[in-house]
CSV table of C-alpha atoms in Angstrom, one decimal:
chain,number,residue,atom,x,y,z
C,1,UNK,CA,18.3,-23.3,2.4
C,2,UNK,CA,17.3,-24.1,-1.5
C,3,UNK,CA,14.8,-26.5,-0.4
C,4,UNK,CA,13.0,-24.1,1.9
C,5,UNK,CA,13.1,-21.3,-0.6
C,6,UNK,CA,11.5,-23.6,-3.0
C,7,UNK,CA,8.8,-24.6,-0.5
C,8,UNK,CA,8.1,-21.1,0.1
C,9,UNK,CA,7.6,-20.2,-3.3
C,10,UNK,CA,5.3,-23.0,-4.1
C,11,UNK,CA,3.2,-21.8,-1.2
C,12,UNK,CA,3.0,-18.5,-2.7
C,13,UNK,CA,0.7,-20.1,-5.4
C,14,UNK,CA,-2.4,-21.5,-3.2
C,15,UNK,CA,-2.1,-18.0,-1.1
C,16,UNK,CA,-2.4,-15.8,-3.8
C,17,UNK,CA,-5.1,-17.9,-5.4
C,18,UNK,CA,-7.2,-17.8,-2.2
C,19,UNK,CA,-6.6,-13.9,-2.1
C,20,UNK,CA,-8.0,-13.7,-5.7
C,21,UNK,CA,-10.9,-16.2,-5.0
C,22,UNK,CA,-12.0,-14.4,-1.9
C,23,UNK,CA,-11.8,-10.9,-3.6
C,24,UNK,CA,-13.4,-12.0,-6.7
C,25,UNK,CA,-16.4,-13.3,-4.8
C,26,UNK,CA,-16.7,-10.2,-2.6
C,27,UNK,CA,-16.9,-8.1,-6.1
C,28,UNK,CA,-19.5,-10.3,-7.3
C,29,UNK,CA,-21.9,-9.2,-4.5
C,30,UNK,CA,-20.9,-5.6,-4.3
C,31,UNK,CA,-23.6,-3.0,-5.5
C,32,UNK,CA,-22.9,-1.5,-8.7
C,33,UNK,CA,-20.5,-2.1,-11.6
C,34,UNK,CA,-19.0,-0.8,-14.8
C,35,UNK,CA,-22.2,-1.2,-16.8
C,36,UNK,CA,-24.3,0.6,-13.9
C,37,UNK,CA,-21.6,3.5,-14.1
C,38,UNK,CA,-22.1,3.7,-18.1
C,39,UNK,CA,-25.9,3.9,-17.7
C,40,UNK,CA,-25.7,6.7,-15.0
C,41,UNK,CA,-23.5,8.7,-17.2
C,42,UNK,CA,-25.6,8.4,-20.2
C,43,UNK,CA,-28.6,9.2,-17.8
C,44,UNK,CA,-26.7,12.1,-16.6
C,45,UNK,CA,-27.3,11.0,-13.1
C,46,UNK,CA,-23.6,10.1,-12.7
C,47,UNK,CA,-22.2,12.9,-10.3
C,48,UNK,CA,-19.4,11.2,-8.8
C,49,UNK,CA,-17.4,8.3,-8.2
C,50,UNK,CA,-19.7,6.7,-5.7
C,51,UNK,CA,-23.0,7.7,-7.1
C,52,UNK,CA,-23.7,4.1,-8.5
C,53,UNK,CA,-23.1,2.3,-4.9
C,54,UNK,CA,-26.6,3.3,-4.4
C,55,UNK,CA,-27.8,2.9,-7.9
C,56,UNK,CA,-29.1,5.8,-10.3
C,57,UNK,CA,-32.1,6.3,-12.3
C,58,UNK,CA,-31.6,6.4,-16.2
C,59,UNK,CA,-33.5,8.8,-18.6
C,60,UNK,CA,-35.5,8.1,-21.4
C,61,UNK,CA,-33.7,6.6,-24.1
C,62,UNK,CA,-36.3,4.4,-25.9
C,63,UNK,CA,-40.0,4.3,-26.3
C,64,UNK,CA,-41.7,2.4,-23.1
C,65,UNK,CA,-44.8,0.3,-23.0
C,66,UNK,CA,-44.2,-1.4,-26.4
C,67,UNK,CA,-45.5,-4.8,-26.3
C,68,UNK,CA,-42.6,-6.2,-28.4
C,69,UNK,CA,-39.4,-7.3,-26.1
C,70,UNK,CA,-41.3,-5.9,-22.8
C,71,UNK,CA,-40.3,-9.0,-20.9
C,72,UNK,CA,-36.7,-8.5,-21.8
C,73,UNK,CA,-36.8,-5.1,-20.7
C,74,UNK,CA,-37.9,-6.1,-17.5
C,75,UNK,CA,-35.3,-8.6,-17.1
C,76,UNK,CA,-32.6,-6.2,-18.0
C,77,UNK,CA,-34.2,-3.4,-15.7
C,78,UNK,CA,-34.3,-5.7,-12.7
C,79,UNK,CA,-30.6,-6.7,-13.3
C,80,UNK,CA,-29.4,-3.2,-14.0
C,81,UNK,CA,-30.9,-0.3,-11.8
C,82,UNK,CA,-31.1,2.6,-14.0
C,83,UNK,CA,-31.6,0.8,-17.4
C,84,UNK,CA,-35.3,1.7,-18.0
C,85,UNK,CA,-36.0,2.6,-21.5
C,86,UNK,CA,-32.5,1.2,-22.7
C,87,UNK,CA,-32.5,-1.1,-25.5
C,88,UNK,CA,-31.9,-4.7,-24.7
C,89,UNK,CA,-29.0,-4.7,-27.5
C,90,UNK,CA,-27.1,-1.8,-26.0
C,91,UNK,CA,-27.2,-3.6,-22.6
C,92,UNK,CA,-26.0,-6.8,-24.3
C,93,UNK,CA,-23.1,-4.9,-26.1
C,94,UNK,CA,-22.0,-3.6,-23.0
C,95,UNK,CA,-22.0,-6.7,-21.3
C,96,UNK,CA,-19.8,-8.3,-24.1
C,97,UNK,CA,-17.4,-5.2,-24.0
C,98,UNK,CA,-16.8,-5.8,-20.2
C,99,UNK,CA,-16.8,-9.5,-20.1
C,100,UNK,CA,-20.1,-9.9,-18.3
C,101,UNK,CA,-21.6,-11.9,-20.9
C,102,UNK,CA,-19.5,-15.1,-19.8
C,103,UNK,CA,-20.3,-16.7,-16.2
C,104,UNK,CA,-18.6,-15.6,-13.3
C,105,UNK,CA,-16.4,-18.6,-13.1
C,106,UNK,CA,-15.2,-18.5,-16.6
C,107,UNK,CA,-14.3,-14.9,-16.3
C,108,UNK,CA,-12.2,-15.9,-13.1
C,109,UNK,CA,-10.3,-18.7,-14.7
C,110,UNK,CA,-9.6,-16.5,-17.8
C,111,UNK,CA,-8.3,-13.8,-15.2
C,112,UNK,CA,-5.9,-16.3,-13.6
C,113,UNK,CA,-4.7,-17.7,-16.9
C,114,UNK,CA,-3.6,-14.1,-18.0
C,115,UNK,CA,-2.4,-13.3,-14.6
C,116,UNK,CA,0.0,-16.3,-15.0
C,117,UNK,CA,1.7,-14.5,-18.0
C,118,UNK,CA,1.5,-11.0,-16.2
C,119,UNK,CA,-1.3,-10.0,-18.6
C,120,UNK,CA,-3.2,-7.7,-16.3
C,121,UNK,CA,-5.9,-6.8,-18.9
C,122,UNK,CA,-6.8,-3.2,-19.9
C,123,UNK,CA,-8.8,-0.6,-17.9
C,124,UNK,CA,-12.5,-0.2,-18.4
C,125,UNK,CA,-12.5,3.5,-18.4
C,126,UNK,CA,-9.0,4.8,-19.0
C,127,UNK,CA,-8.4,3.3,-22.4
C,128,UNK,CA,-4.5,2.0,-21.4
C,129,UNK,CA,-3.2,-1.1,-20.2
C,130,UNK,CA,-3.2,-1.8,-16.4
C,131,UNK,CA,0.5,-2.6,-16.6
C,132,UNK,CA,1.1,0.9,-18.4
C,133,UNK,CA,-1.0,2.4,-15.6
C,134,UNK,CA,1.2,0.8,-12.7
C,135,UNK,CA,4.4,2.0,-14.3
C,136,UNK,CA,3.1,5.3,-14.3
C,137,UNK,CA,1.9,5.6,-11.0
C,138,UNK,CA,4.8,3.5,-9.5
C,139,UNK,CA,7.4,6.3,-9.1
C,140,UNK,CA,5.5,8.1,-6.8
C,141,UNK,CA,4.8,4.9,-4.5
C,142,UNK,CA,8.4,4.1,-4.5
C,143,UNK,CA,9.3,7.3,-3.5
C,144,UNK,CA,7.2,7.6,-0.6
C,145,UNK,CA,7.9,3.9,0.5
C,146,UNK,CA,11.6,3.7,0.3
C,147,UNK,CA,12.0,7.2,1.9
C,148,UNK,CA,9.6,6.6,4.8
C,149,UNK,CA,11.0,3.1,5.4
C,150,UNK,CA,14.6,4.5,5.3
C,151,UNK,CA,14.0,7.4,7.7
C,152,UNK,CA,11.8,5.3,10.2
C,153,UNK,CA,15.0,2.9,10.5
C,154,UNK,CA,17.4,5.6,10.5
C,155,UNK,CA,15.8,7.7,13.3
C,156,UNK,CA,13.7,4.8,15.4
C,157,UNK,CA,16.4,2.6,15.9
C,158,UNK,CA,19.2,4.8,17.5
C,159,UNK,CA,16.4,6.2,19.4
C,160,UNK,CA,15.0,3.2,20.6
C,161,UNK,CA,18.5,2.0,21.6
C,162,UNK,CA,19.2,5.2,23.6
C,163,UNK,CA,15.6,4.8,25.3
C,164,UNK,CA,16.7,1.2,26.2
C,165,UNK,CA,20.0,2.3,27.7
C,166,UNK,CA,18.5,5.3,29.7
C,167,UNK,CA,15.0,3.7,30.7
C,168,UNK,CA,13.3,5.5,33.2
C,169,UNK,CA,15.4,8.6,32.6
C,170,UNK,CA,14.0,12.3,32.1
C,171,UNK,CA,15.1,11.8,28.4
C,172,UNK,CA,13.2,8.4,28.2
C,173,UNK,CA,9.9,9.9,29.6
C,174,UNK,CA,9.6,13.0,27.6
C,175,UNK,CA,10.4,11.3,24.2
C,176,UNK,CA,7.7,8.6,25.1
C,177,UNK,CA,5.2,11.3,25.7
C,178,UNK,CA,6.2,12.7,22.1
C,179,UNK,CA,5.9,9.5,20.6
C,180,UNK,CA,2.5,8.4,22.0
C,181,UNK,CA,1.2,12.0,21.0
C,182,UNK,CA,2.5,11.3,17.3
C,183,UNK,CA,1.2,7.8,17.1
C,184,UNK,CA,-2.2,8.9,18.3
C,185,UNK,CA,-2.5,11.4,15.7
C,186,UNK,CA,-4.2,10.3,12.3
C,187,UNK,CA,-1.9,11.0,9.5
C,188,UNK,CA,-4.4,12.6,7.4
C,189,UNK,CA,-5.0,15.0,10.2
C,190,UNK,CA,-1.1,15.8,10.7
C,191,UNK,CA,-1.2,16.3,6.9
C,192,UNK,CA,-3.9,19.1,7.1
C,193,UNK,CA,-2.3,20.6,9.9
C,194,UNK,CA,0.8,20.6,8.1
C,195,UNK,CA,-0.8,22.5,5.1
C,196,UNK,CA,-2.2,25.0,7.2
C,197,UNK,CA,1.0,25.7,8.9
C,198,UNK,CA,3.6,25.6,6.2
C,199,UNK,CA,2.0,25.1,2.7
C,200,UNK,CA,0.3,28.4,2.3
C,201,UNK,CA,-2.9,27.5,4.3
C,202,UNK,CA,-2.9,30.3,7.0
C,203,UNK,CA,0.5,30.9,8.2
C,204,UNK,CA,3.7,30.3,6.3
C,205,UNK,CA,4.1,29.5,2.7
C,206,UNK,CA,7.5,27.3,2.8
C,207,UNK,CA,6.7,24.1,1.1
C,208,UNK,CA,4.8,22.9,-2.2
C,209,UNK,CA,1.0,21.3,-1.9
C,210,UNK,CA,1.0,19.4,-5.2
C,211,UNK,CA,3.1,16.7,-6.7
C,212,UNK,CA,6.7,15.8,-6.6
C,213,UNK,CA,8.2,18.4,-8.8
C,214,UNK,CA,7.8,22.1,-9.7
C,215,UNK,CA,6.2,23.4,-12.8
C,216,UNK,CA,9.8,24.6,-14.0
C,217,UNK,CA,11.4,21.1,-13.3
C,218,UNK,CA,12.9,20.6,-16.9
C,219,UNK,CA,14.6,23.9,-16.7
C,220,UNK,CA,16.5,22.9,-13.3
C,221,UNK,CA,20.0,21.8,-13.0
C,222,UNK,CA,20.3,18.4,-11.5
C,223,UNK,CA,21.4,19.8,-8.2
C,224,UNK,CA,18.0,21.9,-8.1
C,225,UNK,CA,16.1,19.1,-9.3
C,226,UNK,CA,17.5,17.1,-6.1
C,227,UNK,CA,16.6,19.7,-4.0
C,228,UNK,CA,13.1,20.4,-5.6
C,229,UNK,CA,12.3,16.6,-5.2
C,230,UNK,CA,13.2,16.3,-1.5
C,231,UNK,CA,11.5,19.6,-1.0
C,232,UNK,CA,8.1,18.3,-2.1
C,233,UNK,CA,8.5,15.3,0.0
C,234,UNK,CA,9.1,17.1,3.3
C,235,UNK,CA,5.4,17.5,4.2
C,236,UNK,CA,4.2,14.0,2.9
C,237,UNK,CA,6.7,12.2,4.6
C,238,UNK,CA,6.2,13.9,8.0
C,239,UNK,CA,2.6,13.2,7.9
C,240,UNK,CA,3.1,9.4,7.1
C,241,UNK,CA,6.0,9.0,9.4
C,242,UNK,CA,4.8,9.9,13.1
C,243,UNK,CA,2.9,6.6,13.5
C,244,UNK,CA,5.8,4.6,11.9
C,245,UNK,CA,8.2,6.5,13.9
C,246,UNK,CA,6.3,5.5,17.1
C,247,UNK,CA,5.9,2.0,16.4
C,248,UNK,CA,9.2,1.3,15.5
C,249,UNK,CA,11.1,3.2,18.4
C,250,UNK,CA,9.0,1.4,20.8
C,251,UNK,CA,9.4,-1.7,19.5
C,252,UNK,CA,13.4,-1.2,19.3
C,253,UNK,CA,13.5,-0.1,22.9
C,254,UNK,CA,11.3,-3.0,24.1
C,255,UNK,CA,13.4,-5.5,22.2
C,256,UNK,CA,16.7,-4.2,23.7
C,257,UNK,CA,15.3,-4.0,27.3
C,258,UNK,CA,14.2,-7.7,26.9
C,259,UNK,CA,17.8,-8.4,25.8
C,260,UNK,CA,19.7,-6.5,28.3
C,261,UNK,CA,18.0,-8.1,31.5
C,262,UNK,CA,19.1,-11.7,30.3
C,263,UNK,CA,21.6,-13.8,32.0
C,264,UNK,CA,24.2,-13.7,29.4
C,265,UNK,CA,24.4,-9.9,29.3
C,266,UNK,CA,25.2,-10.1,33.1
C,267,UNK,CA,28.1,-12.8,32.3
C,268,UNK,CA,29.5,-10.5,29.6
C,269,UNK,CA,29.7,-7.4,32.1
C,270,UNK,CA,31.0,-9.7,34.9
C,271,UNK,CA,33.9,-10.5,32.6
C,272,UNK,CA,34.6,-6.9,32.3
C,273,UNK,CA,33.4,-6.2,28.7
C,274,UNK,CA,32.4,-2.5,28.4
C,275,UNK,CA,29.0,-1.1,27.7
C,276,UNK,CA,29.5,-0.7,24.0
C,277,UNK,CA,30.9,-4.0,23.3
C,278,UNK,CA,28.1,-5.7,25.4
C,279,UNK,CA,25.6,-3.7,23.5
C,280,UNK,CA,26.9,-4.2,19.9
C,281,UNK,CA,28.9,-7.5,20.4
C,282,UNK,CA,26.0,-9.5,22.2
C,283,UNK,CA,22.7,-7.6,22.5
C,284,UNK,CA,22.5,-6.1,19.2
C,285,UNK,CA,22.2,-9.2,17.1
C,286,UNK,CA,19.8,-10.8,19.2
C,287,UNK,CA,17.5,-7.7,19.8
C,288,UNK,CA,17.6,-6.9,16.2
C,289,UNK,CA,15.5,-10.3,15.1
C,290,UNK,CA,12.2,-8.9,16.1
C,291,UNK,CA,12.8,-5.7,14.4
C,292,UNK,CA,13.7,-7.5,11.3
C,293,UNK,CA,10.6,-9.5,11.5
C,294,UNK,CA,8.5,-6.7,11.5
C,295,UNK,CA,10.1,-5.3,8.1
C,296,UNK,CA,8.1,-6.9,5.7
C,297,UNK,CA,4.7,-5.5,7.1
C,298,UNK,CA,6.2,-2.0,7.7
C,299,UNK,CA,7.6,-1.9,4.1
C,300,UNK,CA,4.5,-2.9,2.4
C,301,UNK,CA,2.5,-0.7,4.7
C,302,UNK,CA,4.5,2.4,3.7
C,303,UNK,CA,4.8,1.5,0.0
C,304,UNK,CA,1.3,1.2,-0.7
C,305,UNK,CA,-1.5,1.1,1.9
C,306,UNK,CA,-0.2,3.9,4.4
C,307,UNK,CA,0.3,6.4,1.5
C,308,UNK,CA,-3.5,6.4,0.4
C,309,UNK,CA,-5.0,9.3,2.3
C,310,UNK,CA,-1.6,11.0,1.9
C,311,UNK,CA,-1.6,10.7,-1.8
C,312,UNK,CA,-5.0,12.3,-2.1
C,313,UNK,CA,-4.4,15.2,0.2
C,314,UNK,CA,-1.2,16.2,-1.4
C,315,UNK,CA,-2.2,15.2,-4.9
C,316,UNK,CA,0.3,12.5,-5.6
C,317,UNK,CA,-0.5,10.3,-8.3
C,318,UNK,CA,0.6,6.9,-6.7
C,319,UNK,CA,-0.6,3.3,-6.6
C,320,UNK,CA,-2.6,4.0,-3.7
C,321,UNK,CA,-4.5,6.4,-4.9
C,322,UNK,CA,-4.9,4.4,-8.2
C,323,UNK,CA,-6.3,1.5,-6.4
C,324,UNK,CA,-8.9,3.7,-4.5
C,325,UNK,CA,-10.3,5.4,-7.5
C,326,UNK,CA,-10.6,2.3,-9.5
C,327,UNK,CA,-12.4,0.6,-6.6
C,328,UNK,CA,-14.9,3.3,-6.3
C,329,UNK,CA,-15.1,3.6,-10.2
C,330,UNK,CA,-15.6,-0.3,-10.5
C,331,UNK,CA,-12.6,-0.5,-12.6
C,332,UNK,CA,-12.2,-4.0,-11.9
C,333,UNK,CA,-9.3,-4.9,-14.2
C,334,UNK,CA,-7.2,-2.3,-12.1
C,335,UNK,CA,-8.5,-3.2,-8.7
C,336,UNK,CA,-7.7,-7.0,-9.4
C,337,UNK,CA,-4.2,-6.3,-11.0
C,338,UNK,CA,-3.2,-3.8,-8.1
C,339,UNK,CA,-4.4,-6.4,-5.4
C,340,UNK,CA,-2.7,-9.2,-7.3
C,341,UNK,CA,0.7,-7.0,-7.6
C,342,UNK,CA,0.4,-5.9,-3.7
C,343,UNK,CA,-0.2,-9.4,-2.8
C,344,UNK,CA,2.8,-11.0,-4.7
C,345,UNK,CA,5.2,-8.2,-3.3
C,346,UNK,CA,4.0,-8.8,0.3
C,347,UNK,CA,4.8,-12.8,-0.1
C,348,UNK,CA,8.2,-12.0,-1.7
C,349,UNK,CA,9.1,-9.4,1.2
C,350,UNK,CA,8.0,-11.9,3.7
C,351,UNK,CA,10.6,-14.5,2.1
C,352,UNK,CA,13.3,-11.8,1.9
C,353,UNK,CA,12.5,-11.1,5.6
C,354,UNK,CA,13.1,-14.9,6.6
C,355,UNK,CA,16.5,-15.0,4.6
C,356,UNK,CA,17.8,-11.9,6.4
C,357,UNK,CA,17.1,-13.6,9.4
C,358,UNK,CA,20.0,-16.1,8.7
C,359,UNK,CA,22.1,-13.3,7.7
C,360,UNK,CA,21.9,-11.7,10.9
C,361,UNK,CA,21.9,-14.7,13.1
C,362,UNK,CA,23.5,-17.9,11.3
C,363,UNK,CA,22.3,-19.9,14.2
C,364,UNK,CA,18.9,-19.9,12.6
C,365,UNK,CA,18.2,-22.8,10.3
C,366,UNK,CA,15.1,-22.8,8.2
C,367,UNK,CA,15.9,-26.1,6.3
C,368,UNK,CA,14.3,-28.0,9.3
C,369,UNK,CA,11.4,-25.6,9.6
C,370,UNK,CA,7.9,-26.6,8.3
C,371,UNK,CA,6.7,-23.8,6.4
């Protein structure tokens, strides 16, 4: 097992490198950039996070039509939209400030060198290190991801087992209908509906709309703080969890149905074993393997990407919202750092999932498996 773990750890290096190479190349061809954003802000035409995607036209920051340096100005204007009239020295200072005075390959290898020591750089526009930003936003994403994953498994697995044992019954039919409807509804649409119904929209004002704590958090007792925390989590978790519940429930049901119909189950029943013993003594371990295999993607989805729109709607300042805003604002250090962290966590969780296989079923041996 040690040899397999070592191979997987070594395999993470080229995987991470490939992800970063592709992302870096795509960004080089993306329209707009941090320098364009600064130019748009100075010219008064930066009206929002997406304004520089289509370019902006700058104001008059210098005398135009001067013979001296005209070719240099034309070169800058062709490189940066909206830079008309800006002094070339000012543009060069911006390029040096953001590191664009170096060739792309030098910037990429410098980034990799820093990432090897977990030096994630500094945000272009927030005047704070990227690592500090991630530490500030991480508690929100941890809250959403852990509780969503826990609730999904605690609810979906027992429900899926019961549906498998009562396949075709009235209970199975109407729960399947509810699950399919829940899966079909987009999370952001459910979030808006919950706000309208229960967060002071048009009907009831039972749950808070913003953040994970109330304004008087510091004045509450530990017991009241716990209740307040879960009170704020109810609506976001409901909005995020419907599709996750559906996927995990149907996966569990189908997995158990496949195992129940196999010959060894019929043999166990013929020997006089009760249904409970057959289910949990024979079927459970084999049926849970495919569910464990889906854990990494479910965990990473809930922990990061699945919370993006929910964080925005409920004003939850987590990693998903941070990455999205940074991408729109062309804050490249934050974009690449969050991508690096997300990818690294995903690879590590995949390894943990494989190791969990051997814990659930010791018959599985990864020593002879090729990576």
